[in-house]
Amino acid sequence: MSKETKKRKLDHIKVCMEEDVEFDRKTTLLEEVILPKTVPDINLEDVDTSTKFLGKKTAAPIFVNSITGGEERAKKINKDIAAACEKLGLGMALGSQRAMLEDESIVHTYDVTKDYNPAFLLGNIGIAQLEEYSIDELEWLVKKIDGNGLFVHINPAQEAVQPEGDTDFHGLLDKLGEISKKVDYPVIVKQVGEGISRDTAQKLSKMDLYGVDVGGAGGSDWTKIEHLRSEDSYGKTFENWGIPTAQSLIEVQEVFPGGKIMATGGIRNGLDVAKSLALGADVCGMALPVLKAQQKNGEEGVRKLLEDIVEELKIAMFLTDCENIDELRSLEPKLSPKLTSRLK
Ligand SMILES: Cc1cc2nc3c(=O)[nH]c(=O)nc-3n(C[C@H](O)[C@H](O)[C@H](O)COP(=O)(O)O)c2cc1C
């Protein structure tokens, strides 16, 4: 791995641990989503949160989103997450595997399936790297970690404010369409907090994608993180850039029929998960709170955090009289005027 890539990865973790890196003038707008309340006719103990994703059974529609890989500190983070996910029957995603393509000797920092068995495992690469690497190399990325699919992250605002960012986006969506047809595993497009708009989702819906992770605004703010990491970044001006997670979820869901939808960006508790599923998400993911829990208490910290979120999801399902995930997904939540006014 280049010295620059290694330093950037460590800086990101350091900034996320030491500073307030979340959106401060924008929320996910999930607080503007109102679930129907009722006196339940079910037993809380019978609520079943299990579902399927990527053809795999997962104990709840919750996964740990991409965080890291590439060096020793990252290896420990990935191992702790994988161990907790195995115990709880949940899935996880790895951080960008670009470093692995640059240097095969660091595969072991990503290779969690050697020792653990999360419900599913997603690899990760940036959209700009689709131009740089061959189909064989991209297939190797997922096979080498025994993964179930690949996240392709699209983060133009973060790249643009990062002094060393990849900013030639010309033709990249076409390239994505071409690659998603050729590779022999499911491809999911992922945002990191800027959200996916209806227009983008319309373009994505014409490709052979397994799904879209909306990665909306309201959680970790990556333009802010770049600014906190480097004085040379234009991130300060673009802080709070992005489409709130709830809005992005509604917009994507309307134009992406049949595709799987992952709700991420500021998901922080089981009620956020329940609301996202009622809006059409298939699964929900979190990154920053998991990193914080892991840094504080290792595998045990991650396990406790995820366990609490699953319990909160169960309570939300009980209070809306939903015994299983299909029932939760067929609820019709009310949207406040603050949220509906943002929808085209
Ligand atoms: C320290 C850290 C490193 C991350 N690295 C990656 C990455 O390599 N690739 C990627 O697609 N997303 C990466 N992310 C973004 C997350 O996967 C997620 O999209 C984003 O942080 C929003 O979710 P959150 O509000 O739950 O943190 C990273 C997040 C954190 C906290």
XYZ file of C-alpha atoms and ligand atoms in Angstrom:
375
model
C 0.000 0.000 0.000
C 1.356 3.448 -0.840
C 2.451 5.576 2.143
C -0.139 8.171 1.111
C -3.046 5.658 1.126
C -1.954 4.249 4.495
C -1.669 7.709 6.050
C -5.090 8.728 4.681
C -6.745 5.636 6.157
C -5.184 6.177 9.574
C -6.006 9.911 9.463
C -9.665 9.118 8.719
C -9.889 6.848 11.751
C -8.086 9.386 13.956
C -10.351 12.262 12.871
C -13.487 10.121 13.308
C -12.394 9.215 16.846
C -11.252 12.660 17.979
C -13.636 15.132 16.324
C -17.350 15.651 15.886
C -17.613 14.464 12.278
C -21.361 14.254 11.781
C -23.614 16.610 9.822
C -24.502 19.573 12.054
C -26.951 21.522 9.863
C -28.762 18.563 8.335
C -30.388 15.392 9.640
C -31.405 12.103 8.012
C -35.049 13.369 8.131
C -36.043 9.977 9.496
C -37.490 11.977 12.422
C -40.063 13.265 9.868
C -41.270 9.699 9.177
C -44.152 8.649 11.401
C -44.905 4.963 11.874
C -48.533 3.949 12.476
C -49.067 3.338 16.186
C -51.422 0.720 17.486
C -52.129 -1.605 20.403
C -50.260 -4.726 19.262
C -51.986 -8.072 18.942
C -48.707 -10.013 19.124
C -46.179 -11.188 21.706
C -42.893 -9.201 21.674
C -41.070 -12.519 22.086
C -42.495 -13.782 18.784
C -41.178 -10.865 16.721
C -38.881 -12.299 14.034
C -36.313 -9.883 12.579
C -34.676 -12.389 10.242
C -34.565 -11.793 6.499
C -32.515 -12.649 3.399
C -29.945 -10.536 1.608
C -27.577 -11.541 -1.190
C -29.242 -14.952 -1.003
C -28.069 -15.368 2.604
C -30.072 -15.540 5.776
C -29.365 -12.660 8.145
C -30.723 -12.512 11.714
C -31.826 -8.899 11.195
C -31.817 -6.381 8.324
C -28.744 -4.727 9.801
C -25.132 -4.761 8.583
C -21.840 -3.088 9.389
C -20.902 -0.725 6.609
C -17.480 -0.283 4.967
C -14.823 1.107 7.265
C -11.318 -0.109 6.603
C -8.607 -2.559 5.584
C -4.982 -2.423 4.522
C -2.832 -2.237 7.672
C -2.563 -3.794 11.144
C -4.964 -1.473 12.975
C -7.479 -2.040 10.188
C -7.057 -5.803 10.426
C -8.016 -5.765 14.104
C -11.064 -3.571 13.361
C -12.249 -5.936 10.610
C -11.664 -9.004 12.809
C -13.612 -7.570 15.753
C -16.500 -6.602 13.458
C -16.524 -10.011 11.763
C -16.473 -11.834 15.114
C -19.416 -9.775 16.416
C -21.340 -10.227 13.145
C -20.769 -13.977 13.233
C -22.127 -14.174 16.785
C -25.234 -12.165 15.911
C -25.775 -13.594 12.412
C -25.337 -10.224 10.682
C -23.495 -9.138 7.525
C -20.643 -6.698 6.978
C -18.757 -4.776 4.303
C -15.040 -4.106 4.022
C -13.378 -0.746 3.441
C -11.941 0.118 0.033
C -9.809 -2.741 -1.307
C -7.805 -0.487 -3.621
C -4.790 -1.004 -1.367
C -5.118 -4.775 -1.865
C -4.880 -4.324 -5.629
C -1.739 -2.223 -5.143
C -0.105 -4.684 -2.740
C -1.161 -8.344 -2.464
C 0.776 -8.831 0.780
C -1.951 -7.027 2.742
C -4.849 -9.312 1.718
C -4.826 -10.744 5.265
C -6.040 -7.393 6.682
C -9.315 -7.871 4.758
C -9.617 -11.636 4.787
C -12.045 -12.076 7.689
C -13.810 -15.173 6.324
C -10.717 -17.238 7.009
C -11.640 -17.169 10.711
C -15.204 -15.844 10.868
C -18.513 -16.351 9.177
C -20.573 -13.153 8.949
C -24.042 -13.564 7.366
C -22.680 -11.912 4.208
C -19.526 -10.084 3.194
C -19.223 -7.264 0.673
C -15.962 -6.126 -0.898
C -15.446 -2.461 -1.808
C -13.834 -0.407 -4.549
C -14.159 3.193 -5.772
C -15.878 3.893 -9.107
C -12.687 5.513 -10.465
C -10.809 2.219 -10.022
C -13.154 0.504 -12.502
C -11.174 2.274 -15.257
C -7.816 1.215 -13.806
C -8.302 -2.517 -13.278
C -9.313 -5.458 -15.484
C -12.389 -7.669 -15.014
C -10.063 -10.452 -13.803
C -8.561 -8.180 -11.151
C -11.992 -6.982 -10.030
C -13.231 -10.578 -9.780
C -10.101 -11.504 -7.814
C -10.961 -8.787 -5.254
C -14.162 -10.557 -4.216
C -12.958 -14.148 -4.661
C -9.843 -13.554 -2.573
C -11.922 -12.554 0.459
C -14.607 -15.149 -0.231
C -17.144 -12.328 -0.515
C -20.754 -12.374 -1.689
C -20.645 -9.191 -3.768
C -18.928 -5.855 -4.359
C -19.764 -2.352 -3.202
C -18.712 0.302 -5.725
C -18.507 3.599 -3.868
C -19.378 6.869 -5.581
C -18.401 9.921 -3.534
C -17.812 12.916 -5.838
C -17.983 15.597 -3.127
C -15.442 13.828 -0.916
C -13.104 13.221 -3.865
C -13.428 16.824 -5.068
C -12.460 18.398 -1.736
C -9.684 15.868 -1.044
C -6.368 17.337 -2.257
C -5.370 13.942 -3.747
C -8.931 12.863 -4.749
C -10.015 11.158 -8.006
C -11.940 13.840 -9.874
C -12.217 12.608 -13.462
C -15.745 11.201 -13.422
C -16.160 11.382 -17.184
C -17.688 8.126 -18.492
C -17.545 6.375 -15.106
C -21.268 5.572 -14.906
C -21.075 3.985 -18.381
C -18.075 1.979 -17.203
C -20.030 0.854 -14.144
C -22.871 -0.319 -16.386
C -20.397 -2.318 -18.498
C -18.598 -3.880 -15.515
C -21.769 -4.810 -13.650
C -22.790 -6.922 -16.680
C -19.438 -8.699 -16.897
C -18.404 -9.603 -13.352
C -19.648 -12.879 -11.911
C -20.932 -11.531 -8.580
C -23.590 -9.005 -7.477
C -22.614 -5.321 -7.674
C -24.109 -2.693 -5.381
C -23.545 1.041 -5.795
C -22.848 2.880 -2.567
C -22.787 6.482 -1.476
C -20.980 7.580 1.689
C -23.204 10.403 2.992
C -23.969 12.537 -0.063
C -27.074 10.483 -0.932
C -28.297 9.133 -4.287
C -30.744 11.359 -6.171
C -33.769 10.217 -8.150
C -31.981 11.144 -11.418
C -28.934 9.051 -10.564
C -31.127 6.163 -9.419
C -32.924 6.277 -12.760
C -29.588 5.815 -14.561
C -28.570 3.052 -12.147
C -31.887 1.244 -12.628
C -30.909 0.552 -16.262
C -27.777 -1.355 -15.212
C -27.325 -4.938 -14.024
C -26.980 -3.950 -10.390
C -28.080 -6.042 -7.429
C -28.857 -2.911 -5.461
C -28.170 0.633 -4.315
C -26.971 1.814 -0.923
C -28.414 5.330 -0.664
C -25.684 6.546 1.768
C -27.592 9.713 2.612
C -26.796 12.806 4.653
C -27.325 12.982 8.399
C -24.522 10.793 9.758
C -20.791 10.972 8.997
C -20.014 14.041 6.892
C -17.079 13.195 4.621
C -16.479 16.725 3.319
C -16.132 17.802 6.950
C -13.803 14.874 7.674
C -11.572 15.856 4.730
C -11.454 19.436 6.030
C -10.559 18.274 9.543
C -7.892 16.006 8.073
C -6.231 18.593 5.859
C -6.076 22.377 5.815
C -5.535 22.107 2.037
C -9.038 20.727 1.561
C -12.045 22.735 0.330
C -14.204 20.584 2.619
C -15.216 23.420 4.972
C -17.276 25.144 2.266
C -19.015 21.912 1.345
C -19.827 20.708 4.849
C -23.425 19.449 5.137
C -23.522 18.637 1.402
C -25.910 15.850 0.521
C -29.445 14.488 0.261
C -30.875 13.364 3.630
C -31.108 9.599 3.989
C -34.945 9.470 4.232
C -35.361 11.642 1.125
C -32.810 9.667 -0.875
C -34.435 6.406 0.188
C -37.869 7.528 -1.003
C -36.508 8.869 -4.304
C -34.432 5.783 -5.075
C -37.199 3.396 -4.087
C -39.610 5.061 -6.528
C -37.410 4.530 -9.583
C -35.518 1.336 -8.753
C -38.172 -1.389 -8.811
C -36.911 -4.900 -8.249
C -33.480 -3.754 -7.040
C -32.396 -4.125 -3.427
C -32.101 -0.954 -1.375
C -29.720 -0.418 1.500
C -30.371 2.508 3.825
C -27.256 4.011 5.388
C -25.927 7.389 6.471
C -26.866 8.390 10.019
C -28.677 5.168 10.956
C -28.178 5.169 14.710
C -30.814 3.001 16.390
C -33.444 0.323 15.840
C -36.193 2.879 15.266
C -34.177 4.379 12.362
C -33.962 0.838 10.969
C -37.718 0.238 11.336
C -38.567 3.548 9.637
C -36.128 2.879 6.780
C -37.641 -0.556 6.155
C -41.149 0.919 6.180
C -39.891 3.369 3.506
C -38.736 0.467 1.325
C -35.209 -0.422 2.425
C -34.178 -4.087 2.497
C -31.339 -3.658 4.989
C -29.722 -0.824 6.979
C -26.072 -0.234 7.809
C -23.856 1.830 10.099
C -20.187 2.743 10.093
C -19.175 5.500 12.555
C -20.923 4.126 15.692
C -19.429 0.694 14.992
C -15.913 2.129 14.672
C -16.366 4.009 17.964
C -17.687 0.913 19.743
C -14.806 -1.191 18.400
C -12.147 1.332 19.401
C -13.595 1.536 22.909
C -14.399 -2.090 23.650
C -13.254 -4.271 20.738
C -15.432 -7.156 19.588
C -17.524 -6.952 22.760
C -18.293 -3.267 22.102
C -19.438 -3.982 18.547
C -21.537 -6.942 19.663
C -23.305 -4.933 22.395
C -24.043 -2.023 20.019
C -25.519 -4.286 17.338
C -27.442 -6.379 19.845
C -29.075 -3.240 21.271
C -30.087 -2.089 17.799
C -31.669 -5.452 16.995
C -33.597 -5.278 20.306
C -34.792 -1.736 19.505
C -35.902 -2.896 16.073
C -37.917 -5.663 17.731
C -39.629 -3.141 20.005
C -40.456 -0.872 17.034
C -41.937 -3.897 15.236
C -43.958 -4.856 18.335
C -45.340 -1.316 18.661
C -46.437 -1.330 15.010
C -47.923 -4.829 15.291
C -45.434 -6.389 12.865
C -44.398 -9.951 13.594
C -41.927 -10.193 10.712
C -39.895 -8.098 8.275
C -42.387 -8.458 5.397
C -45.085 -6.933 7.582
C -42.777 -4.086 8.588
C -41.919 -3.382 4.946
C -45.596 -3.200 4.005
C -46.451 -0.518 6.586
C -47.461 2.852 5.195
C -45.696 5.510 7.253
C -46.841 9.146 7.244
C -44.383 11.785 6.094
C -44.358 15.264 7.636
C -44.619 18.345 5.361
C -40.922 19.098 6.031
C -40.026 15.843 4.266
C -42.716 15.837 1.538
C -41.752 19.394 0.531
C -38.306 18.101 -0.420
C -39.638 15.368 -2.728
C -39.968 16.304 -6.385
C -13.325 5.463 9.366
C -14.248 5.220 8.200
C -13.716 4.794 6.993
C -14.542 4.571 5.877
N -14.005 4.066 4.721
C -14.814 3.762 3.682
C -14.309 3.101 2.527
O -13.136 2.734 2.443
N -15.178 2.874 1.486
C -16.494 3.248 1.549
O -17.251 2.985 0.610
N -16.993 3.856 2.650
C -16.207 4.117 3.699
N -16.724 4.714 4.821
C -18.093 5.272 4.758
C -19.136 4.410 5.440
O -19.189 3.129 4.884
C -20.545 5.081 5.383
O -20.986 5.120 4.047
C -20.573 6.497 5.925
O -19.668 6.687 6.993
C -21.976 6.898 6.399
O -22.456 6.035 7.406
P -22.445 6.418 8.979
O -23.192 7.722 9.122
O -23.111 5.275 9.652
O -20.998 6.566 9.379
C -15.936 4.866 5.966
C -16.474 5.262 7.197
C -15.671 5.436 8.307
C -16.281 5.879 9.615
